[in-house]
PDB file of C-alpha atoms and ligand atoms in Angstrom:
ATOM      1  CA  UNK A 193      -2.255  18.573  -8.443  1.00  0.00           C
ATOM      2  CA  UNK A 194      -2.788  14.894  -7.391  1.00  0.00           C
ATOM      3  CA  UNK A 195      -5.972  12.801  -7.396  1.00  0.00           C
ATOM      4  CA  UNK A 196      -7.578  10.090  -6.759  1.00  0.00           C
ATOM      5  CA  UNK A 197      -6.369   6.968  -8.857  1.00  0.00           C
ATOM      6  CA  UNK A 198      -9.287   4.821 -11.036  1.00  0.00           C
ATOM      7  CA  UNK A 199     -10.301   2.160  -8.831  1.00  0.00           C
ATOM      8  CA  UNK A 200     -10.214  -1.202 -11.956  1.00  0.00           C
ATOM      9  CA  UNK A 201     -13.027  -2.488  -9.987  1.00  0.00           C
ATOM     10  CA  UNK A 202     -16.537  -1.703  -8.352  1.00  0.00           C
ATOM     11  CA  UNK A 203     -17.012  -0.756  -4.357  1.00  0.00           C
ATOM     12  CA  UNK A 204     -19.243  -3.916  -4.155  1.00  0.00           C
ATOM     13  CA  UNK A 205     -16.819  -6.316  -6.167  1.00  0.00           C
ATOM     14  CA  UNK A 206     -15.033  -7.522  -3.214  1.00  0.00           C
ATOM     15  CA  UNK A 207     -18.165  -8.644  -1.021  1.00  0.00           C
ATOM     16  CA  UNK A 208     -18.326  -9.950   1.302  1.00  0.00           C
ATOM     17  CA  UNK A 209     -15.101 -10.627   2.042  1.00  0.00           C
ATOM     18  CA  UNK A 210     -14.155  -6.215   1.761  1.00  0.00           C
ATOM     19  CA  UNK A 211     -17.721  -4.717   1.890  1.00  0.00           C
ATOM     20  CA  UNK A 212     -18.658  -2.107  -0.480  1.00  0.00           C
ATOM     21  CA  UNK A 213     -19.428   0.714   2.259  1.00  0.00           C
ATOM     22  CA  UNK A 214     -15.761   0.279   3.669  1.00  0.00           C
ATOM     23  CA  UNK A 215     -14.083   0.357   0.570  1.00  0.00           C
ATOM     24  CA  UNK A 216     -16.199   3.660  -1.092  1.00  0.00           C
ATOM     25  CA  UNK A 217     -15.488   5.276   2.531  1.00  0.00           C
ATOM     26  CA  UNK A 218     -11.770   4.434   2.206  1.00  0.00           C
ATOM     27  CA  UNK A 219     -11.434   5.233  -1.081  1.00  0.00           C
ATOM     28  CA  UNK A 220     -13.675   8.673  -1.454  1.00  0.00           C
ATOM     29  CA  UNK A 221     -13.107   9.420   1.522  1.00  0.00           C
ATOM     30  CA  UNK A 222      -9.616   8.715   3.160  1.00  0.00           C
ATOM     31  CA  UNK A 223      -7.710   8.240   1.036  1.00  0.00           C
ATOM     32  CA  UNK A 224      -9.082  11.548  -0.977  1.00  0.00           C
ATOM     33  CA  UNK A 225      -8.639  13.071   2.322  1.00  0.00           C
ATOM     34  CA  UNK A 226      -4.758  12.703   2.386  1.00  0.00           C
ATOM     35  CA  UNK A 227      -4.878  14.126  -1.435  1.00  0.00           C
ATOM     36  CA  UNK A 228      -6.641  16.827  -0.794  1.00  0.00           C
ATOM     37  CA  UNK A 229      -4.287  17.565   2.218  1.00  0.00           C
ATOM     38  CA  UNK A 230      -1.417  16.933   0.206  1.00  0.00           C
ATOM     39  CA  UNK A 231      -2.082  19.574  -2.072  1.00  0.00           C
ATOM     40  CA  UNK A 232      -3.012  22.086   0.279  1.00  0.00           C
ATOM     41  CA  UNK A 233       0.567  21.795   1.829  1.00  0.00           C
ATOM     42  CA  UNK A 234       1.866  21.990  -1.609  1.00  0.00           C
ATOM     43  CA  UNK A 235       0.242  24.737  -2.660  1.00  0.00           C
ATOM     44  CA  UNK A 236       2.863  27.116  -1.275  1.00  0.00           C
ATOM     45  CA  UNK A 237       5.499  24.820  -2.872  1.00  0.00           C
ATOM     46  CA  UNK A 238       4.331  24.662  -6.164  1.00  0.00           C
ATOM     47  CA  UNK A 239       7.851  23.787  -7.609  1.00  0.00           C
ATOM     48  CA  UNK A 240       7.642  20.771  -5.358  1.00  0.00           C
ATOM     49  CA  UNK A 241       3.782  20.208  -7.226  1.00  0.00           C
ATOM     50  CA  UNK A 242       5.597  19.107 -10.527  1.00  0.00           C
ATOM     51  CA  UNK A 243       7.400  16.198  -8.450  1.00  0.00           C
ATOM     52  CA  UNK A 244       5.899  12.617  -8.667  1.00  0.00           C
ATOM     53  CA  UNK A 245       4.737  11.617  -5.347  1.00  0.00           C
ATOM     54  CA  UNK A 246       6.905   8.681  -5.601  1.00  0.00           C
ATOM     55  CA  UNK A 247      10.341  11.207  -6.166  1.00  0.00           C
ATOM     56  CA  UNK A 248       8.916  13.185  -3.496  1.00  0.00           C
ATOM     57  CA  UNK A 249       8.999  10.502  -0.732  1.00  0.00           C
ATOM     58  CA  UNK A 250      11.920   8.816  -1.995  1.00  0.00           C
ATOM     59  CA  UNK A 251      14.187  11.722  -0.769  1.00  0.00           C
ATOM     60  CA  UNK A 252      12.469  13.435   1.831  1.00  0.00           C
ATOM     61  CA  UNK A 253      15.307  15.814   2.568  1.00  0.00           C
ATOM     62  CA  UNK A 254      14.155  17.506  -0.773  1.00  0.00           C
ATOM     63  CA  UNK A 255      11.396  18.670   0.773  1.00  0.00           C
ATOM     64  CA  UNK A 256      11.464  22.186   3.215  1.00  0.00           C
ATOM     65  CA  UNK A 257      11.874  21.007   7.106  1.00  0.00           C
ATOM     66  CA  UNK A 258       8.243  23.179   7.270  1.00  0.00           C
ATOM     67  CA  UNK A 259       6.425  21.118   5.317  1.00  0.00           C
ATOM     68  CA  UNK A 260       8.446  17.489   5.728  1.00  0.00           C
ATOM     69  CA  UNK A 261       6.359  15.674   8.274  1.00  0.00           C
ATOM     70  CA  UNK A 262       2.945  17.025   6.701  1.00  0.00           C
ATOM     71  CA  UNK A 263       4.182  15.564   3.143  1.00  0.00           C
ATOM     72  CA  UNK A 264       5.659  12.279   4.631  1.00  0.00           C
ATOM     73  CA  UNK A 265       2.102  11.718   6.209  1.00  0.00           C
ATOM     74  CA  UNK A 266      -0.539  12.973   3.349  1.00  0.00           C
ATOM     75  CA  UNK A 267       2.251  11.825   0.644  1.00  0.00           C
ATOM     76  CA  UNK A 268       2.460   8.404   2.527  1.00  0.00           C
ATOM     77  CA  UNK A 269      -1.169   8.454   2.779  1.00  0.00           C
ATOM     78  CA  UNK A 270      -1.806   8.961  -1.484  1.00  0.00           C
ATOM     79  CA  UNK A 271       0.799   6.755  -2.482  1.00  0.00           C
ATOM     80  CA  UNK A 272       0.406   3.765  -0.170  1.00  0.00           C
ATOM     81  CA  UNK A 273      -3.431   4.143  -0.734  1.00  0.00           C
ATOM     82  CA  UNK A 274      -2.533   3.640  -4.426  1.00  0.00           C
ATOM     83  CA  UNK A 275      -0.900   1.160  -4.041  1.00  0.00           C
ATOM     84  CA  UNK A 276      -2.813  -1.110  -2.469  1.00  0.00           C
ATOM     85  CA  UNK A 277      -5.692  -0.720  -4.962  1.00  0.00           C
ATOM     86  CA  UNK A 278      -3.931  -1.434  -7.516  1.00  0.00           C
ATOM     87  CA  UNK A 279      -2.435  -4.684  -5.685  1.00  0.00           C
ATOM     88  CA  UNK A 280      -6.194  -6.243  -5.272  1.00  0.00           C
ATOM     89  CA  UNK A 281      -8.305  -7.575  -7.574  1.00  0.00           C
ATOM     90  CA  UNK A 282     -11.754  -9.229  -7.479  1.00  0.00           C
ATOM     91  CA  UNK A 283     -10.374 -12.072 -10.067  1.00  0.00           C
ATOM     92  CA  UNK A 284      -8.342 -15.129  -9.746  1.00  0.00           C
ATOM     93  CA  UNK A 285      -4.781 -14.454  -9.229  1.00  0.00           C
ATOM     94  CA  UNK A 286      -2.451 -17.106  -8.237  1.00  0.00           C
ATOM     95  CA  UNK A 287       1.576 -16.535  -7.974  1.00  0.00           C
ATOM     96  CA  UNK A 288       3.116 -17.765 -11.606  1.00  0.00           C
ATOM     97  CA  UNK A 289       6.425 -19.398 -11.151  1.00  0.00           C
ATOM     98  CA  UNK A 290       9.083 -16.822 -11.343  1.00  0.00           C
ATOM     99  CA  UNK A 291       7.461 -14.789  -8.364  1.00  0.00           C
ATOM    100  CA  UNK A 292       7.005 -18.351  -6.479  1.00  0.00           C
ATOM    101  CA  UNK A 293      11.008 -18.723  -6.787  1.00  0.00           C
ATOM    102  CA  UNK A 294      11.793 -16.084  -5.648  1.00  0.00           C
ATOM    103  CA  UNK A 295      10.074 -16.242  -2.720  1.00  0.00           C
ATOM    104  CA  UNK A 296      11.031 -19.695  -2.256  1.00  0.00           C
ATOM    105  CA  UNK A 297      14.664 -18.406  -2.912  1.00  0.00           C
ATOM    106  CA  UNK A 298      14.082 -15.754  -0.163  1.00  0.00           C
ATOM    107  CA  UNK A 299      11.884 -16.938   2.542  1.00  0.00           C
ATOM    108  CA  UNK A 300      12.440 -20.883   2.210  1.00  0.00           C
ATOM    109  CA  UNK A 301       9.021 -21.573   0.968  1.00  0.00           C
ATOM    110  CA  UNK A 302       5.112 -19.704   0.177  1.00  0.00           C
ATOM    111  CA  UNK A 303       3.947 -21.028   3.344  1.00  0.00           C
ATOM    112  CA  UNK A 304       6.771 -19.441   4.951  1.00  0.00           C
ATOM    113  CA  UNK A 305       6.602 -16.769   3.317  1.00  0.00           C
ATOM    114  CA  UNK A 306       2.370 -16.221   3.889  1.00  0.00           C
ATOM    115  CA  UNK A 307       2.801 -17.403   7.892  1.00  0.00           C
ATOM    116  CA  UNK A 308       5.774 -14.522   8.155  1.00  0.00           C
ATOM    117  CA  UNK A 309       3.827 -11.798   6.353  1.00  0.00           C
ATOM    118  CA  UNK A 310       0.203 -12.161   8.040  1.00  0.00           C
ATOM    119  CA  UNK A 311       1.943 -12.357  11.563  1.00  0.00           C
ATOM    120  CA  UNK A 312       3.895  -9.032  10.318  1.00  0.00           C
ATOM    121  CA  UNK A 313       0.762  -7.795   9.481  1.00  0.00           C
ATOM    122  CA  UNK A 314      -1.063  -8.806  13.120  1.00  0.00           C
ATOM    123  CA  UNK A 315       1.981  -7.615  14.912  1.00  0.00           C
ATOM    124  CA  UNK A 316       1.784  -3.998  13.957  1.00  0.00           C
ATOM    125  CA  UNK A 317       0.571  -1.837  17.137  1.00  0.00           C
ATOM    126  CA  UNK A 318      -1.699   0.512  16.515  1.00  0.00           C
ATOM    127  CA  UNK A 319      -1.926   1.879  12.601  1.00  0.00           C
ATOM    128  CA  UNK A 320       0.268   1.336   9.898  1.00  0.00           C
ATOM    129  CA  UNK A 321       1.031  -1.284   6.874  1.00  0.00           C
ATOM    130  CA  UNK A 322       2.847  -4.515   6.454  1.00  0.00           C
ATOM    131  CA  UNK A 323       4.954  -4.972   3.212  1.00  0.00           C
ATOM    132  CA  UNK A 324       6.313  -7.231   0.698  1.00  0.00           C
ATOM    133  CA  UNK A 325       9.605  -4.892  -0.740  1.00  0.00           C
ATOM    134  CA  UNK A 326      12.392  -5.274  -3.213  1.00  0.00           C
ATOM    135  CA  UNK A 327      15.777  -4.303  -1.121  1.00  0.00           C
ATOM    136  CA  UNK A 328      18.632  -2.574  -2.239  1.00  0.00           C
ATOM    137  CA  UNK A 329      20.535  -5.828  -2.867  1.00  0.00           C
ATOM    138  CA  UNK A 330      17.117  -7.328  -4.830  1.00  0.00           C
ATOM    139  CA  UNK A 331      16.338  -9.375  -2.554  1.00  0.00           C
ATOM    140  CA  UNK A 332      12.365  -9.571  -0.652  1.00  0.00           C
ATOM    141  CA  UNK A 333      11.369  -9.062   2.596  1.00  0.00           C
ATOM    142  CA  UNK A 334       8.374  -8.026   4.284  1.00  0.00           C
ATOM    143  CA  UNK A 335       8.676  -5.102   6.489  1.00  0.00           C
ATOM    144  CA  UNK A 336       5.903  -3.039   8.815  1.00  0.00           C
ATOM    145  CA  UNK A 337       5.756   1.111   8.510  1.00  0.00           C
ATOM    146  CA  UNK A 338       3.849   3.237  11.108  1.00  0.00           C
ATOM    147  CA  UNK A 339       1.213   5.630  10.061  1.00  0.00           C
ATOM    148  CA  UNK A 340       1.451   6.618   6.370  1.00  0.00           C
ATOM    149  CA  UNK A 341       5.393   5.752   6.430  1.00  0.00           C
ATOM    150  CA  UNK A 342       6.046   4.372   2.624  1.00  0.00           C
ATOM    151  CA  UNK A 343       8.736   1.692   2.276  1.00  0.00           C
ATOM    152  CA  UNK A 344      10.161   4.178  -0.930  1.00  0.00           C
ATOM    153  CA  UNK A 345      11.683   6.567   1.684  1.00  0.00           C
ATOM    154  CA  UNK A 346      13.834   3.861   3.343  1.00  0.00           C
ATOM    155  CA  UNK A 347      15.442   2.680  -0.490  1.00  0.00           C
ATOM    156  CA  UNK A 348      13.074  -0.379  -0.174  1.00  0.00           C
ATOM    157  CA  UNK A 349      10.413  -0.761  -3.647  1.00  0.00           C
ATOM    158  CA  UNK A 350       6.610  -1.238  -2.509  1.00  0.00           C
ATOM    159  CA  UNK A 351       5.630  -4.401  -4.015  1.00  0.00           C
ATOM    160  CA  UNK A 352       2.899  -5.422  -1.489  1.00  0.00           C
ATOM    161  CA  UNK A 353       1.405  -3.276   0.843  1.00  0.00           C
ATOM    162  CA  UNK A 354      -1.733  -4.284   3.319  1.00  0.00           C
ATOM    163  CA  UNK A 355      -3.370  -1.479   5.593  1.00  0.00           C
ATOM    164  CA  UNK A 356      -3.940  -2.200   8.688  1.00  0.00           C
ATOM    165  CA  UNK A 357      -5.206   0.742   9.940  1.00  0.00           C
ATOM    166  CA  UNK A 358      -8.855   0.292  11.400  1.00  0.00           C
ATOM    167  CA  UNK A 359     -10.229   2.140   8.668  1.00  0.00           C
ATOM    168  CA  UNK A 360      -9.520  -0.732   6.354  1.00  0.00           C
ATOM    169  CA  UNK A 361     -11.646  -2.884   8.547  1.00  0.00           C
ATOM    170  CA  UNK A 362     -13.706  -1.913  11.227  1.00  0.00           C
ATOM    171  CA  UNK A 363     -16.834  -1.711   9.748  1.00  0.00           C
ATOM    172  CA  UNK A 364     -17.232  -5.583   8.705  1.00  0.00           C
ATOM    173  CA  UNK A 365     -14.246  -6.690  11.619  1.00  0.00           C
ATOM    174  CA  UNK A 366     -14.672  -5.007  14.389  1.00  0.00           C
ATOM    175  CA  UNK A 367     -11.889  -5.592  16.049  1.00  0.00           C
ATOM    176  CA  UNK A 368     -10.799  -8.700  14.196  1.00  0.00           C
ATOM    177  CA  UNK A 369      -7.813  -7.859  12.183  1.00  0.00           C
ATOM    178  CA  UNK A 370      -6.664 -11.720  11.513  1.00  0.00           C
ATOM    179  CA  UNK A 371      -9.922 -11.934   9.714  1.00  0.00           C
ATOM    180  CA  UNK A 372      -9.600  -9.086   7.593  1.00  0.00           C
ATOM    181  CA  UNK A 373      -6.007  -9.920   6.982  1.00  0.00           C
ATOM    182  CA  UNK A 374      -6.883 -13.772   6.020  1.00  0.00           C
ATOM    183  CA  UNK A 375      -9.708 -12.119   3.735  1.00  0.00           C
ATOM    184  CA  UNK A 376      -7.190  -9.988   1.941  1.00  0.00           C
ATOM    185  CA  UNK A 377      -4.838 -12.222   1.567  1.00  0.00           C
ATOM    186  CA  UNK A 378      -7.216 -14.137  -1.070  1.00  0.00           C
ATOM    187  CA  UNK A 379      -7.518 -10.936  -3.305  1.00  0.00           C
ATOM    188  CA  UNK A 380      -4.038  -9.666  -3.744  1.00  0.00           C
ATOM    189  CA  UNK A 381      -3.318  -9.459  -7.518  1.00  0.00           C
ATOM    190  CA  UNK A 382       0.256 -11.456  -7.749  1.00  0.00           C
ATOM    191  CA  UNK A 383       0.889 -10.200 -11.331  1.00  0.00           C
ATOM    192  CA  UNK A 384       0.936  -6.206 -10.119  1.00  0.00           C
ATOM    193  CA  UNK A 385       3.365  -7.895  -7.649  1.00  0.00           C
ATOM    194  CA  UNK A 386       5.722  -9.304 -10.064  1.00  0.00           C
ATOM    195  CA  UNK A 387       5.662  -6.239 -12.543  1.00  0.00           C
ATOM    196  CA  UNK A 388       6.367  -4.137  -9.446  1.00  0.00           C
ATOM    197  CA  UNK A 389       9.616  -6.456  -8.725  1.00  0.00           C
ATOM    198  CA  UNK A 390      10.532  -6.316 -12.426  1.00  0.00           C
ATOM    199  CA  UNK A 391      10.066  -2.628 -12.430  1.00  0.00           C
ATOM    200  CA  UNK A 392       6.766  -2.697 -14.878  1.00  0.00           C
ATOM    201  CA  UNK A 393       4.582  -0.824 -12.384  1.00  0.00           C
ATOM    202  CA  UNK A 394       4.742   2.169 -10.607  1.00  0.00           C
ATOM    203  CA  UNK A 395       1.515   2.508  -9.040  1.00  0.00           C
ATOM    204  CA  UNK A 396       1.846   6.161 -10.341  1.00  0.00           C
ATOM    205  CA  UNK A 397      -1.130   8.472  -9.859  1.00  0.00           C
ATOM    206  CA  UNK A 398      -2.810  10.078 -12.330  1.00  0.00           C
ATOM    207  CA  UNK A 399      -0.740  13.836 -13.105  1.00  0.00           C
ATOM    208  CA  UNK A 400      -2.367  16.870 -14.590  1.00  0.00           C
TER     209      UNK A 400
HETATM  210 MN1  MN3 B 177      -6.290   3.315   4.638  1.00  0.00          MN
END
């Protein structure tokens, strides 16, 4: 069965910038929503309930044409949402120097590389996430999923990923999603990034 991840950090210790209602909605509520989902279509697979979510997604055609979409979009929905927890944090976190060269290797500069990801992230129509991923060929680039796509199923590794579904911000934003985004931006945790690039962290959820 999957579940819900441990959240390092309180509902209320990203205020104001991330209020604490929004995040214990989206956490307890949305994201456990996809879970509980999940499992329910899994239920009649249970040889497919011994599977990481991560090796589930990352080969899709594994899983019966039945069930596919369902687990792409509650799948998506666990293991993007875990994600992204685990790439905030309420502490200081500035890029060390091996993540800042290789962005500077990839995108030219961080400035570059911030102005290319936020628009990314405003350009996405309706819901879905904008990413930082590792490519086949190790090199960076952000890309933009729809829905609860995760990058894992296209050979790219998560190392960033922003929602930008509503959800993530409606409640303190309204409709301002640049805000949100500029908000965010200031509570990413750049170590999870790097271990994610250097293969250190999964983002694996929590396995009975
Ligand atoms: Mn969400």
């Amino acid at each position: 069965m999957h579940q819900l991840p441990n959240l390092p950090y309180g509902f209320a210790d990203f205020e104001p910038k991330i209020d604490a209602q929004t995040m214990e909605l989206h956490y307890s509520k949305h994201h456990q929503g996809y879970i509980t989902k999940l499992n329910e279509v899994l239920a009649s697979h249970p040889d497919l309930l011994n599977l990481s979510i991560e090796d589930l997604l990352r080969d899709l055609s594994k899983v019966p044409e039945e069930i596919r979409t369902a687990v792409n979009n509650f799948g998506g929905g666990h293991l993007n949402h875990t994600l992204f927890w685990a790439n905030l944090t309420p502490e200081e976190s500035t890029p060390d120097s091996a993540l800042r060269e290789l962005i500077d290797l990839n995108f030219g500069s961080w400035d570059k590389f911030q102005e290319e990801f936020l628009k990314a992230a405003n350009d996405v129509f309706g819901s879905g996430w904008v990413w930082l991923v590792k490519d086949e060929a190790n090199k960076v680039r952000v890309i933009k999923t729809k829905l609860q796509d995760n990058p894992i199923s296209e050979n790219h590794t998560p190392l960033l990923g922003i929602d930008v579904w509503e959800h993530a911000y409606y409640l303190n934003y309204q409709n301002r999603r640049a805000d949100y985004l500029t908000a965010i931006w200031s509570l990413i945790d750049w170590g999870v990034v790097e271990k994610r690039f250097y293969g250190k962290e999964g983002g694996r959820d929590s396995e009975d």
